[in-house]
Structure formats: C-alpha cells, structure tokens
mmCIF file of C-alpha atoms in Angstrom:
data_model
loop_
_atom_site.group_PDB
_atom_site.id
_atom_site.type_symbol
_atom_site.label_atom_id
_atom_site.label_comp_id
_atom_site.label_asym_id
_atom_site.label_seq_id
_atom_site.Cartn_x
_atom_site.Cartn_y
_atom_site.Cartn_z
ATOM 1 C CA MET H 812 0.000 0.000 0.000
ATOM 2 C CA LEU H 813 1.080 3.565 -0.638
ATOM 3 C CA SER H 814 1.722 5.876 2.276
ATOM 4 C CA PRO H 815 -0.708 8.783 2.849
ATOM 5 C CA GLN H 816 2.137 11.180 2.062
ATOM 6 C CA THR H 817 2.789 9.537 -1.310
ATOM 7 C CA ILE H 818 -0.911 9.641 -2.201
ATOM 8 C CA GLU H 819 -1.062 13.305 -1.244
ATOM 9 C CA ILE H 820 1.973 14.157 -3.384
ATOM 10 C CA ILE H 821 0.637 12.240 -6.414
ATOM 11 C CA LYS H 822 -2.774 13.909 -6.244
ATOM 12 C CA ALA H 823 -1.180 17.346 -5.743
ATOM 13 C CA THR H 824 1.123 16.976 -8.756
ATOM 14 C CA THR H 825 -1.295 15.237 -11.117
ATOM 15 C CA PRO H 826 -2.626 18.550 -12.577
ATOM 16 C CA ALA H 827 0.910 19.609 -13.505
ATOM 17 C CA VAL H 828 1.546 16.259 -15.195
ATOM 18 C CA ALA H 829 -1.802 16.458 -16.999
ATOM 19 C CA GLN H 830 -1.012 19.943 -18.301
ATOM 20 C CA THR H 831 2.022 18.611 -20.148
ATOM 21 C CA GLY H 832 -0.412 16.808 -22.439
ATOM 22 C CA PRO H 833 1.084 14.842 -25.353
ATOM 23 C CA ALA H 834 4.476 16.465 -24.740
ATOM 24 C CA LEU H 835 5.073 14.128 -21.796
ATOM 25 C CA THR H 836 4.461 10.894 -23.653
ATOM 26 C CA ALA H 837 6.231 12.151 -26.794
ATOM 27 C CA HIS H 838 9.327 12.928 -24.708
ATOM 28 C CA PHE H 839 9.022 9.597 -22.900
ATOM 29 C CA TYR H 840 8.883 7.470 -26.049
ATOM 30 C CA GLU H 841 11.629 9.411 -27.831
ATOM 31 C CA ARG H 842 13.847 9.044 -24.773
ATOM 32 C CA MET H 843 13.111 5.350 -24.328
ATOM 33 C CA PHE H 844 13.655 4.395 -27.963
ATOM 34 C CA HIS H 845 16.902 6.394 -28.015
ATOM 35 C CA HIS H 846 18.331 4.596 -24.973
ATOM 36 C CA ASN H 847 16.639 1.224 -25.533
ATOM 37 C CA PRO H 848 16.150 0.816 -29.315
ATOM 38 C CA GLU H 849 15.547 -2.915 -28.805
ATOM 39 C CA LEU H 850 12.064 -2.010 -27.575
ATOM 40 C CA LYS H 851 11.149 -1.019 -31.137
ATOM 41 C CA ASP H 852 10.798 -4.763 -31.672
ATOM 42 C CA ILE H 853 7.936 -4.784 -29.161
ATOM 43 C CA PHE H 854 6.055 -1.520 -29.602
ATOM 44 C CA ASN H 855 3.856 -0.951 -32.647
ATOM 45 C CA MET H 856 5.774 1.820 -34.397
ATOM 46 C CA SER H 857 2.771 2.667 -36.580
ATOM 47 C CA ASN H 858 0.852 3.594 -33.425
ATOM 48 C CA GLN H 859 3.830 5.738 -32.451
ATOM 49 C CA ARG H 860 3.650 7.662 -35.704
ATOM 50 C CA ASN H 861 -0.102 8.262 -35.593
ATOM 51 C CA GLY H 862 -0.050 9.175 -31.899
ATOM 52 C CA ASP H 863 -2.484 6.486 -30.730
ATOM 53 C CA GLN H 864 -0.044 4.797 -28.352
ATOM 54 C CA ARG H 865 1.068 8.111 -26.894
ATOM 55 C CA GLU H 866 -2.530 9.133 -26.265
ATOM 56 C CA ALA H 867 -3.300 5.788 -24.628
ATOM 57 C CA LEU H 868 -0.282 6.043 -22.303
ATOM 58 C CA PHE H 869 -1.080 9.628 -21.334
ATOM 59 C CA ASN H 870 -4.678 8.700 -20.520
ATOM 60 C CA ALA H 871 -3.480 5.706 -18.481
ATOM 61 C CA ILE H 872 -1.063 7.840 -16.445
ATOM 62 C CA CYS H 873 -3.754 10.418 -15.692
ATOM 63 C CA ALA H 874 -6.307 7.731 -14.787
ATOM 64 C CA TYR H 875 -3.884 6.010 -12.437
ATOM 65 C CA ALA H 876 -2.921 9.238 -10.714
ATOM 66 C CA THR H 877 -6.549 10.320 -10.385
ATOM 67 C CA HIS H 878 -7.531 7.006 -8.754
ATOM 68 C CA ILE H 879 -4.363 6.587 -6.704
ATOM 69 C CA ASP H 880 -6.443 6.298 -3.524
ATOM 70 C CA ASN H 881 -8.971 3.890 -5.082
ATOM 71 C CA LEU H 882 -7.054 1.334 -7.120
ATOM 72 C CA ALA H 883 -10.073 -0.974 -7.314
ATOM 73 C CA ALA H 884 -11.534 1.438 -9.879
ATOM 74 C CA LEU H 885 -8.601 0.610 -12.177
ATOM 75 C CA LEU H 886 -8.971 -3.179 -12.111
ATOM 76 C CA PRO H 887 -10.954 -3.455 -15.401
ATOM 77 C CA ALA H 888 -8.273 -1.404 -17.178
ATOM 78 C CA VAL H 889 -5.541 -3.481 -15.548
ATOM 79 C CA GLU H 890 -7.125 -6.686 -16.863
ATOM 80 C CA LYS H 891 -7.386 -5.312 -20.403
ATOM 81 C CA ILE H 892 -3.792 -4.052 -20.450
ATOM 82 C CA ALA H 893 -2.386 -7.175 -18.769
ATOM 83 C CA HIS H 894 -3.850 -9.375 -21.509
ATOM 84 C CA LYS H 895 -2.383 -7.098 -24.180
ATOM 85 C CA HIS H 896 1.003 -7.173 -22.441
ATOM 86 C CA THR H 897 1.106 -10.972 -22.434
ATOM 87 C CA SER H 898 0.589 -10.952 -26.197
ATOM 88 C CA PHE H 899 3.749 -8.803 -26.360
ATOM 89 C CA MET H 900 5.553 -11.139 -23.895
ATOM 90 C CA ILE H 901 6.295 -8.208 -21.579
ATOM 91 C CA THR H 902 8.754 -9.045 -18.777
ATOM 92 C CA ALA H 903 9.367 -7.664 -15.289
ATOM 93 C CA GLU H 904 12.713 -6.265 -16.473
ATOM 94 C CA GLN H 905 10.956 -4.196 -19.116
ATOM 95 C CA TYR H 906 8.728 -2.633 -16.453
ATOM 96 C CA ALA H 907 11.891 -1.395 -14.755
ATOM 97 C CA ILE H 908 13.125 0.144 -18.020
ATOM 98 C CA VAL H 909 9.799 1.880 -18.657
ATOM 99 C CA GLY H 910 9.636 3.149 -15.083
ATOM 100 C CA GLY H 911 13.122 4.606 -15.276
ATOM 101 C CA HIS H 912 12.334 6.524 -18.444
ATOM 102 C CA LEU H 913 8.981 7.720 -17.092
ATOM 103 C CA LEU H 914 10.576 9.196 -13.970
ATOM 104 C CA ALA H 915 13.385 10.738 -16.026
ATOM 105 C CA THR H 916 10.775 12.307 -18.325
ATOM 106 C CA ILE H 917 8.896 13.856 -15.400
ATOM 107 C CA ASP H 918 12.187 15.172 -14.025
ATOM 108 C CA GLU H 919 13.370 16.591 -17.358
ATOM 109 C CA LEU H 920 10.064 18.274 -18.207
ATOM 110 C CA LEU H 921 8.897 19.432 -14.776
ATOM 111 C CA ALA H 922 11.916 19.275 -12.432
ATOM 112 C CA PRO H 923 9.566 18.661 -9.463
ATOM 113 C CA GLY H 924 12.240 17.730 -6.924
ATOM 114 C CA GLN H 925 13.368 14.445 -5.400
ATOM 115 C CA GLU H 926 10.434 14.081 -3.004
ATOM 116 C CA VAL H 927 7.959 14.170 -5.886
ATOM 117 C CA LEU H 928 10.064 11.830 -8.011
ATOM 118 C CA ASP H 929 10.291 9.362 -5.129
ATOM 119 C CA ALA H 930 6.497 9.447 -4.717
ATOM 120 C CA TRP H 931 5.904 8.815 -8.414
ATOM 121 C CA GLY H 932 8.517 6.062 -8.324
ATOM 122 C CA GLU H 933 6.754 4.383 -5.411
ATOM 123 C CA ALA H 934 3.377 4.688 -7.152
ATOM 124 C CA TYR H 935 4.746 3.304 -10.420
ATOM 125 C CA GLY H 936 6.365 0.411 -8.562
ATOM 126 C CA LEU H 937 3.068 -0.550 -6.966
ATOM 127 C CA LEU H 938 1.239 -0.489 -10.297
ATOM 128 C CA ALA H 939 4.035 -2.395 -12.041
ATOM 129 C CA ASN H 940 3.877 -5.133 -9.420
ATOM 130 C CA ILE H 941 0.112 -5.442 -9.913
ATOM 131 C CA PHE H 942 0.659 -5.939 -13.647
ATOM 132 C CA ILE H 943 3.611 -8.291 -13.219
ATOM 133 C CA LYS H 944 1.625 -10.519 -10.861
ATOM 134 C CA ARG H 945 -1.471 -10.638 -13.080
ATOM 135 C CA GLU H 946 0.567 -11.258 -16.228
ATOM 136 C CA ALA H 947 2.454 -14.081 -14.544
ATOM 137 C CA GLU H 948 -0.925 -15.681 -13.797
ATOM 138 C CA ILE H 949 -2.000 -15.351 -17.434
ATOM 139 C CA TYR H 950 1.290 -16.823 -18.701
ATOM 140 C CA SER H 951 0.934 -19.738 -16.286
ATOM 141 C CA ASP H 952 -2.736 -20.329 -17.154
ATOM 142 C CA ASN H 953 -1.958 -20.355 -20.896
ATOM 143 C CA ALA H 954 0.846 -22.869 -20.457
ATOM 144 C CA ALA H 955 -1.313 -25.160 -18.295
ATOM 145 C CA LYS H 956 -4.202 -25.436 -20.783
ATOM 146 C CA GLN H 957 -4.661 -28.485 -22.990
ATOM 147 C CA GLY H 958 -2.702 -27.540 -26.106
ATOM 148 C CA GLY H 959 -1.334 -24.481 -24.320
ATOM 149 C CA TRP H 960 2.168 -23.016 -24.321
ATOM 150 C CA GLN H 961 4.189 -20.004 -23.225
ATOM 151 C CA GLY H 962 6.268 -17.819 -25.524
ATOM 152 C CA LEU H 963 6.474 -18.176 -29.289
ATOM 153 C CA ARG H 964 5.153 -21.210 -31.155
ATOM 154 C CA GLU H 965 5.552 -21.796 -34.880
ATOM 155 C CA PHE H 966 2.394 -22.193 -36.978
ATOM 156 C CA VAL H 967 1.988 -22.957 -40.672
ATOM 157 C CA ILE H 968 -0.552 -21.234 -42.919
ATOM 158 C CA THR H 969 -2.812 -24.026 -44.172
ATOM 159 C CA ASP H 970 -5.425 -21.862 -45.903
ATOM 160 C CA LYS H 971 -5.667 -18.303 -47.188
ATOM 161 C CA LYS H 972 -9.053 -17.047 -48.370
ATOM 162 C CA ALA H 973 -10.265 -13.640 -49.536
ATOM 163 C CA GLU H 974 -13.502 -12.853 -47.670
ATOM 164 C CA SER H 975 -13.995 -9.472 -49.385
ATOM 165 C CA GLU H 976 -11.913 -6.994 -51.365
ATOM 166 C CA VAL H 977 -10.191 -5.883 -48.151
ATOM 167 C CA ILE H 978 -10.410 -8.807 -45.687
ATOM 168 C CA THR H 979 -8.530 -12.107 -45.999
ATOM 169 C CA SER H 980 -8.663 -15.088 -43.649
ATOM 170 C CA PHE H 981 -5.654 -17.183 -42.639
ATOM 171 C CA THR H 982 -5.954 -20.639 -41.082
ATOM 172 C CA LEU H 983 -3.020 -21.594 -38.858
ATOM 173 C CA LYS H 984 -1.955 -25.016 -37.552
ATOM 174 C CA PRO H 985 0.971 -25.795 -35.225
ATOM 175 C CA VAL H 986 4.100 -26.967 -37.017
ATOM 176 C CA ASP H 987 4.610 -29.485 -34.199
ATOM 177 C CA GLY H 988 1.293 -31.155 -35.070
ATOM 178 C CA GLY H 989 -0.116 -30.733 -31.574
ATOM 179 C CA SER H 990 -3.416 -29.340 -30.390
ATOM 180 C CA VAL H 991 -3.992 -25.646 -29.716
ATOM 181 C CA ALA H 992 -5.065 -23.865 -26.562
ATOM 182 C CA PRO H 993 -8.787 -23.116 -26.301
ATOM 183 C CA PHE H 994 -9.935 -19.506 -26.246
ATOM 184 C CA ARG H 995 -13.070 -17.568 -25.412
ATOM 185 C CA PRO H 996 -14.945 -16.209 -28.456
ATOM 186 C CA GLY H 997 -13.916 -12.585 -28.902
ATOM 187 C CA GLN H 998 -10.269 -13.011 -27.907
ATOM 188 C CA TYR H 999 -7.275 -12.346 -30.156
ATOM 189 C CA LEU H 1000 -4.054 -14.022 -31.252
ATOM 190 C CA GLY H 1001 -0.635 -12.341 -31.037
ATOM 191 C CA VAL H 1002 1.280 -12.633 -34.342
ATOM 192 C CA TYR H 1003 5.058 -12.018 -34.614
ATOM 193 C CA LEU H 1004 6.651 -11.122 -37.962
ATOM 194 C CA HIS H 1005 10.179 -10.077 -38.887
ATOM 195 C CA PRO H 1006 10.849 -10.601 -42.592
ATOM 196 C CA GLU H 1007 14.006 -9.114 -44.100
ATOM 197 C CA GLU H 1008 12.172 -6.070 -45.467
ATOM 198 C CA PHE H 1009 10.995 -4.968 -41.991
ATOM 199 C CA ASP H 1010 13.231 -2.627 -40.001
ATOM 200 C CA ASN H 1011 11.970 -4.139 -36.756
ATOM 201 C CA GLN H 1012 10.038 -7.138 -35.534
ATOM 202 C CA GLU H 1013 6.355 -6.323 -35.791
ATOM 203 C CA ILE H 1014 3.754 -7.696 -33.372
ATOM 204 C CA ARG H 1015 0.045 -7.508 -34.060
ATOM 205 C CA GLN H 1016 -3.070 -8.803 -32.337
ATOM 206 C CA TYR H 1017 -5.769 -10.187 -34.635
ATOM 207 C CA SER H 1018 -9.159 -11.364 -33.400
ATOM 208 C CA LEU H 1019 -9.836 -15.061 -33.790
ATOM 209 C CA SER H 1020 -12.649 -15.203 -36.335
ATOM 210 C CA SER H 1021 -14.051 -18.681 -35.806
ATOM 211 C CA ALA H 1022 -15.375 -20.708 -32.908
ATOM 212 C CA PRO H 1023 -12.655 -22.589 -30.973
ATOM 213 C CA GLN H 1024 -11.287 -25.689 -32.684
ATOM 214 C CA ALA H 1025 -8.949 -28.336 -31.315
ATOM 215 C CA ASP H 1026 -6.140 -28.151 -33.863
ATOM 216 C CA GLN H 1027 -6.192 -24.749 -35.570
ATOM 217 C CA TYR H 1028 -6.886 -21.033 -35.373
ATOM 218 C CA ARG H 1029 -8.310 -18.615 -37.916
ATOM 219 C CA ILE H 1030 -7.661 -14.882 -38.128
ATOM 220 C CA SER H 1031 -9.212 -12.501 -40.658
ATOM 221 C CA VAL H 1032 -7.133 -9.439 -41.496
ATOM 222 C CA LYS H 1033 -8.137 -6.178 -43.133
ATOM 223 C CA ARG H 1034 -5.640 -4.706 -45.590
ATOM 224 C CA GLU H 1035 -5.076 -1.195 -44.251
ATOM 225 C CA GLU H 1036 -4.034 1.623 -46.553
ATOM 226 C CA GLY H 1037 -0.269 1.839 -46.104
ATOM 227 C CA GLY H 1038 -0.391 -0.914 -43.457
ATOM 228 C CA LEU H 1039 3.036 -2.548 -43.179
ATOM 229 C CA VAL H 1040 1.930 -5.815 -41.578
ATOM 230 C CA SER H 1041 -1.510 -6.175 -43.155
ATOM 231 C CA GLY H 1042 -0.013 -5.461 -46.579
ATOM 232 C CA TYR H 1043 2.661 -8.097 -46.004
ATOM 233 C CA LEU H 1044 0.100 -10.685 -44.911
ATOM 234 C CA HIS H 1045 -2.179 -9.991 -47.883
ATOM 235 C CA GLN H 1046 0.488 -9.735 -50.562
ATOM 236 C CA GLN H 1047 3.421 -11.872 -49.408
ATOM 237 C CA VAL H 1048 2.322 -14.611 -47.013
ATOM 238 C CA GLN H 1049 1.167 -17.772 -48.769
ATOM 239 C CA ILE H 1050 -0.090 -21.242 -47.861
ATOM 240 C CA GLY H 1051 2.825 -23.238 -46.488
ATOM 241 C CA ASP H 1052 4.565 -20.217 -44.931
ATOM 242 C CA THR H 1053 5.162 -20.179 -41.199
ATOM 243 C CA ILE H 1054 4.691 -17.477 -38.569
ATOM 244 C CA ASN H 1055 5.207 -17.302 -34.820
ATOM 245 C CA VAL H 1056 2.299 -16.696 -32.478
ATOM 246 C CA VAL H 1057 1.662 -16.475 -28.737
ATOM 247 C CA PRO H 1058 -1.415 -17.899 -26.975
ATOM 248 C CA PRO H 1059 -4.845 -16.255 -27.299
ATOM 249 C CA ALA H 1060 -5.566 -13.388 -24.923
ATOM 250 C CA GLY H 1061 -8.023 -10.559 -24.352
ATOM 251 C CA ASP H 1062 -10.686 -9.478 -21.887
ATOM 252 C CA PHE H 1063 -13.398 -8.964 -24.543
ATOM 253 C CA PHE H 1064 -15.159 -12.292 -24.833
ATOM 254 C CA LEU H 1065 -18.573 -13.903 -24.799
ATOM 255 C CA ASP H 1066 -19.765 -14.508 -21.242
ATOM 256 C CA LEU H 1067 -23.459 -15.375 -21.224
ATOM 257 C CA ALA H 1068 -25.951 -17.643 -19.569
ATOM 258 C CA PRO H 1069 -27.629 -19.988 -22.100
ATOM 259 C CA SER H 1070 -30.927 -18.184 -21.507
ATOM 260 C CA ALA H 1071 -29.552 -14.662 -22.144
ATOM 261 C CA PRO H 1072 -30.375 -12.982 -25.471
ATOM 262 C CA VAL H 1073 -27.469 -11.239 -27.191
ATOM 263 C CA ALA H 1074 -26.875 -8.632 -29.892
ATOM 264 C CA LEU H 1075 -23.633 -8.801 -31.880
ATOM 265 C CA ILE H 1076 -23.016 -5.422 -33.515
ATOM 266 C CA SER H 1077 -20.110 -4.667 -35.848
ATOM 267 C CA ALA H 1078 -18.759 -2.520 -38.644
ATOM 268 C CA GLY H 1079 -16.108 -3.446 -41.185
ATOM 269 C CA VAL H 1080 -13.430 -5.790 -39.872
ATOM 270 C CA GLY H 1081 -14.975 -5.368 -36.418
ATOM 271 C CA LEU H 1082 -17.025 -8.461 -37.292
ATOM 272 C CA THR H 1083 -14.060 -10.759 -36.643
ATOM 273 C CA PRO H 1084 -14.555 -11.170 -32.870
ATOM 274 C CA THR H 1085 -18.341 -11.117 -33.148
ATOM 275 C CA LEU H 1086 -18.219 -13.789 -35.869
ATOM 276 C CA SER H 1087 -16.362 -16.064 -33.465
ATOM 277 C CA MET H 1088 -19.137 -15.378 -30.961
ATOM 278 C CA LEU H 1089 -21.846 -16.048 -33.552
ATOM 279 C CA GLU H 1090 -20.370 -19.435 -34.490
ATOM 280 C CA SER H 1091 -20.324 -20.329 -30.813
ATOM 281 C CA LEU H 1092 -23.999 -19.446 -30.395
ATOM 282 C CA THR H 1093 -25.545 -21.750 -32.979
ATOM 283 C CA GLU H 1094 -27.036 -23.883 -30.187
ATOM 284 C CA HIS H 1095 -27.886 -20.948 -27.919
ATOM 285 C CA GLN H 1096 -31.257 -21.091 -26.198
ATOM 286 C CA ALA H 1097 -32.103 -17.379 -26.603
ATOM 287 C CA PRO H 1098 -32.375 -14.936 -29.518
ATOM 288 C CA VAL H 1099 -29.138 -13.843 -31.214
ATOM 289 C CA ARG H 1100 -29.217 -10.583 -33.207
ATOM 290 C CA TRP H 1101 -26.458 -10.052 -35.778
ATOM 291 C CA LEU H 1102 -26.194 -6.414 -36.876
ATOM 292 C CA HIS H 1103 -23.421 -5.431 -39.270
ATOM 293 C CA ALA H 1104 -22.431 -2.299 -41.194
ATOM 294 C CA ALA H 1105 -20.251 -2.289 -44.316
ATOM 295 C CA GLU H 1106 -19.320 0.217 -46.988
ATOM 296 C CA ASN H 1107 -20.990 -1.914 -49.682
ATOM 297 C CA GLY H 1108 -21.045 -5.444 -51.026
ATOM 298 C CA SER H 1109 -17.388 -5.402 -52.055
ATOM 299 C CA HIS H 1110 -16.375 -4.775 -48.435
ATOM 300 C CA HIS H 1111 -18.947 -7.124 -46.864
ATOM 301 C CA ALA H 1112 -17.071 -10.170 -45.567
ATOM 302 C CA PHE H 1113 -18.769 -13.480 -44.677
ATOM 303 C CA ARG H 1114 -22.133 -12.361 -46.133
ATOM 304 C CA GLU H 1115 -23.157 -15.770 -47.472
ATOM 305 C CA TYR H 1116 -21.844 -17.593 -44.420
ATOM 306 C CA VAL H 1117 -23.790 -15.479 -41.929
ATOM 307 C CA ALA H 1118 -26.920 -15.715 -44.081
ATOM 308 C CA ASP H 1119 -26.601 -19.507 -44.069
ATOM 309 C CA LEU H 1120 -26.220 -19.590 -40.277
ATOM 310 C CA ALA H 1121 -29.334 -17.467 -39.875
ATOM 311 C CA GLU H 1122 -31.282 -19.636 -42.316
ATOM 312 C CA HIS H 1123 -30.473 -22.868 -40.472
ATOM 313 C CA HIS H 1124 -30.773 -21.546 -36.909
ATOM 314 C CA PRO H 1125 -34.114 -19.807 -36.300
ATOM 315 C CA HIS H 1126 -32.930 -18.069 -33.133
ATOM 316 C CA ILE H 1127 -30.354 -16.100 -35.206
ATOM 317 C CA SER H 1128 -31.513 -13.034 -37.151
ATOM 318 C CA SER H 1129 -29.275 -10.929 -39.367
ATOM 319 C CA HIS H 1130 -29.568 -7.298 -40.504
ATOM 320 C CA THR H 1131 -27.012 -5.339 -42.519
ATOM 321 C CA TRP H 1132 -26.459 -1.670 -43.359
ATOM 322 C CA TYR H 1133 -24.540 -0.542 -46.475
ATOM 323 C CA ARG H 1134 -23.306 3.049 -46.264
ATOM 324 C CA GLN H 1135 -23.095 3.459 -50.041
ATOM 325 C CA PRO H 1136 -24.516 0.454 -51.918
ATOM 326 C CA ARG H 1137 -23.259 -0.274 -55.425
ATOM 327 C CA ASP H 1138 -25.709 -0.615 -58.270
ATOM 328 C CA CYS H 1139 -25.248 -4.394 -58.139
ATOM 329 C CA ASP H 1140 -25.983 -4.636 -54.389
ATOM 330 C CA GLN H 1141 -29.504 -5.933 -53.923
ATOM 331 C CA PRO H 1142 -31.726 -4.741 -51.038
ATOM 332 C CA ASP H 1143 -33.143 -7.528 -48.854
ATOM 333 C CA ARG H 1144 -30.619 -9.985 -50.264
ATOM 334 C CA ASP H 1145 -27.274 -8.235 -49.661
ATOM 335 C CA PHE H 1146 -28.409 -5.604 -47.156
ATOM 336 C CA GLN H 1147 -31.537 -4.371 -45.371
ATOM 337 C CA PHE H 1148 -30.763 -0.715 -44.673
ATOM 338 C CA GLU H 1149 -28.875 2.076 -46.423
ATOM 339 C CA GLY H 1150 -26.692 4.670 -44.699
ATOM 340 C CA MET H 1151 -25.157 4.619 -41.241
ATOM 341 C CA MET H 1152 -26.376 2.045 -38.717
ATOM 342 C CA ASP H 1153 -29.525 3.331 -36.990
ATOM 343 C CA LEU H 1154 -30.657 1.028 -34.199
ATOM 344 C CA ASN H 1155 -34.111 2.635 -34.120
ATOM 345 C CA ALA H 1156 -34.845 0.569 -37.237
ATOM 346 C CA VAL H 1157 -34.501 -2.638 -35.205
ATOM 347 C CA ALA H 1158 -35.282 -1.318 -31.723
ATOM 348 C CA GLU H 1159 -37.993 -3.918 -31.088
ATOM 349 C CA MET H 1160 -35.602 -6.844 -31.432
ATOM 350 C CA LEU H 1161 -33.133 -5.172 -29.080
ATOM 351 C CA SER H 1162 -35.595 -4.688 -26.245
ATOM 352 C CA GLU H 1163 -35.318 -8.017 -24.388
ATOM 353 C CA PRO H 1164 -34.717 -7.098 -20.728
ATOM 354 C CA ASP H 1165 -31.786 -9.509 -20.215
ATOM 355 C CA MET H 1166 -30.037 -8.856 -23.545
ATOM 356 C CA HIS H 1167 -26.305 -8.157 -23.656
ATOM 357 C CA TYR H 1168 -24.674 -6.140 -26.430
ATOM 358 C CA TYR H 1169 -21.214 -6.880 -27.846
ATOM 359 C CA PHE H 1170 -19.900 -4.425 -30.422
ATOM 360 C CA CYS H 1171 -16.719 -3.764 -32.331
ATOM 361 C CA GLY H 1172 -15.649 -1.485 -35.168
ATOM 362 C CA PRO H 1173 -14.072 1.934 -35.755
ATOM 363 C CA VAL H 1174 -14.071 4.149 -32.662
ATOM 364 C CA GLY H 1175 -16.571 6.608 -34.164
ATOM 365 C CA PHE H 1176 -18.925 3.739 -34.966
ATOM 366 C CA MET H 1177 -18.696 2.336 -31.444
ATOM 367 C CA GLN H 1178 -19.271 5.757 -29.904
ATOM 368 C CA SER H 1179 -22.419 6.057 -32.016
ATOM 369 C CA ILE H 1180 -23.622 2.561 -31.053
ATOM 370 C CA ALA H 1181 -23.010 3.154 -27.343
ATOM 371 C CA LYS H 1182 -24.902 6.448 -27.511
ATOM 372 C CA GLN H 1183 -27.824 4.837 -29.351
ATOM 373 C CA LEU H 1184 -28.043 1.908 -26.950
ATOM 374 C CA LEU H 1185 -28.002 4.178 -23.915
ATOM 375 C CA ALA H 1186 -30.720 6.298 -25.560
ATOM 376 C CA LEU H 1187 -32.810 3.128 -25.897
ATOM 377 C CA GLY H 1188 -32.584 2.707 -22.136
ATOM 378 C CA ILE H 1189 -29.958 -0.048 -22.107
ATOM 379 C CA ALA H 1190 -27.966 -0.244 -18.877
ATOM 380 C CA GLU H 1191 -24.282 0.525 -19.306
ATOM 381 C CA ASP H 1192 -23.192 -2.704 -17.621
ATOM 382 C CA ARG H 1193 -24.723 -4.695 -20.505
ATOM 383 C CA LEU H 1194 -22.540 -2.964 -23.105
ATOM 384 C CA HIS H 1195 -19.284 -4.736 -24.035
ATOM 385 C CA TYR H 1196 -16.861 -3.451 -26.660
ATOM 386 C CA GLU H 1197 -13.385 -3.910 -28.097
ATOM 387 C CA CYS H 1198 -11.016 -1.364 -29.628
ATOM 388 C CA PHE H 1199 -8.465 -2.563 -32.163
ATOM 389 C CA GLY H 1200 -5.118 -0.996 -31.246
ATOM 390 C CA PRO H 1201 -4.596 1.156 -28.136
ATOM 391 C CA HIS H 1202 -7.678 1.249 -25.940
ATOM 392 C CA LYS H 1203 -10.015 4.243 -26.069
ATOM 393 C CA VAL H 1204 -12.828 5.019 -23.648
ATOM 394 C CA LEU H 1205 -16.188 5.465 -25.382
#
C-alpha cells in the first residue's frame, strides 16, 4: 500500500503532469527508444507515428494518478492491459526500463524535486507489481491449458481465403502437429513477424474469427491503406509459410448464460470477434441478433456464411447496413438498410430485458452505437466493446 504522504503528493502533482499533455508521452517514447532501441521490436511503431499509443499512455497515467487512492476502480483497465502485455511477452525487467524513463521524463520536463520523483517512483512500482503478478498468472494459465504453451510457437498457414476486397482469412496449424489452446470467443491471437524487409520485428493482435477448434486457429485481417503488416500478410504470405504466435488473450469475450439474449453489432473488420461469438452461439437457447455495417457489397465479408447460419438456426436473425450500396448490391438480399447504422430501425428486437450487447468497429462507430443503446434505455453494464489498437474510452 502507498503511504498517505505519497498519495497526497501524487494527487497534488497530477494537474501539472496532466497539463504537459502529449508532450510528456512524446518525450518519454523518444527518450526510451533512443536509450533502448531494442524495444522497437515490441512496440507498434505505426501507433507511435499516428499518436495512438502516446494518447493511450497519457490517458493511463492520468487515470492512475486520479484514482491513486482507489485502485479498485482501475482493475478493469488493468485486466485489459495485462492481456495485451502478455501478447507482447512483456517481462518484469521491461517494467523497470519503462519506469526509469517515465521518472526521467517527469524530471526533465517538470523538475519537481526528489520528493515528488520518489512518490511517483513508489506509485509506479506498486502499479508495475500489480501488472507483473497478473501477467504471470496469465502466462501460467496459458501454459497449463490443454494444447497451451508459453512464448512463441511456430504455426503454418494451411489456408488463405479472400472474404472481401479488403479482408482475408488465414488458417493456422501448429508446425509441431499438436493441439492448440482453447480460447473464449472474442479473444485475439498475437502474431510475430520479422521478414528481411521490416526494419523491426512487428507484433500484431488479430481477433480469432471462428469458434474454438482443437487443432487450428483462424484470423481474418483487413488490408489497411499503407499498413506494413496487413499489406505483407495480404500480398506476401502464402499457404505453407510459417509465422510465430503467442497464446490467445483478451478481456473482450462472450460470457453469457444460455438463456440470455445477445446482440452482436459490428462494422467493417470489427465483425471478426463477433463472428467467433456467432459461431459459438448456434445452439444458444435465446435470440441472437447479428447487426453489421459495411461500406458496400465489395467490403462485406462473410455475407453468405452469416446468411446460411441465420437460415439454419431460427434463433439467429441478421440485418445489414450498407453506407453506399453499389448498383449491383440488392436490397433484402445483400443488405436491409442504407446509410449509417440506426438502431431505431430494429429497436424492437433489441428490447429483451436480459439482452447483452457486444460491439466492435471503428471508434466513431462504437461511440455512435453506445450512444444509441443508452438512448434506448440499455444499462451501461450490458454494453461490451473492443477497440483494435490502443484502448479508447467510449
């Protein structure tokens, strides 16, 4: 536990830290990568360039400092980040490196004095130990599962299939021929790539896009404009190639009683975790609502597959929005609604009192969905969402 004096110092200096804004995290990352360039093999450098990782770190620092006297309020965020850290194979030694650069950054930007630096060091140490302990549990749990492991494991690409003009699926099986660790629908797989043309090792997390299977995983990847890793996977990786992966992780997953109705809401490649959920709900005892938004038919992945699931399982209903349908896209066959997703159009089927709502897609889309659901009177504790990349609060 932190001493009352440390808590008082942290809360008193938090406004000064917050006022530094992005300058603090920019200085921190530049300093860290200068002194420890090996960490470029762990951090997503694309998120460094677009500022997403810096924003996420700044928000995390401010949230921790604000709740320094009520750490229980941070536990959901700790769980989310701990899962992400295990997919990067973060170690206790790396926490020490990060902590050293964080304190040096505060000193170099604010020069607050040794007493303040000691307080922030004590607070960081407490938080780091919380993460280290939880991540050790996750590593151990993953290794103990049937088909589980810790660290990198080599998988071979056994199938590569274009699901739309921008999304391609990859089926992966262990090179060692063994089984794979089970996962909870909605979780992701950590993928490690370092071909000769990459300056650094690149690590990405891709949602598992099928229900759990005993001997293989499937990920479905969107080709991002200018995306280094997604472009490599789409254009270079072929059947028979091998990649390294770490065990499934993530705190966004299906957790329902068999009698609970559920709405799975997605846009674009955000359907990958919800598709895994949908496959797992084919024998569910309650209604399952599949709501998806796509640009048009050329971007609509898994259209025929979802339609077939709905046709053969009466408790599943499917509705799709196309923002700008093509001339060849047929209403009622390819899509039901035109424009942005408006939940008022299907409000009746979302009104079951025990329904839970899982949604994923671009941040703007998820902000809109959360706002619409709350406007329909849905309790916030029944809303569950996932952000691809650094976490953002809706």
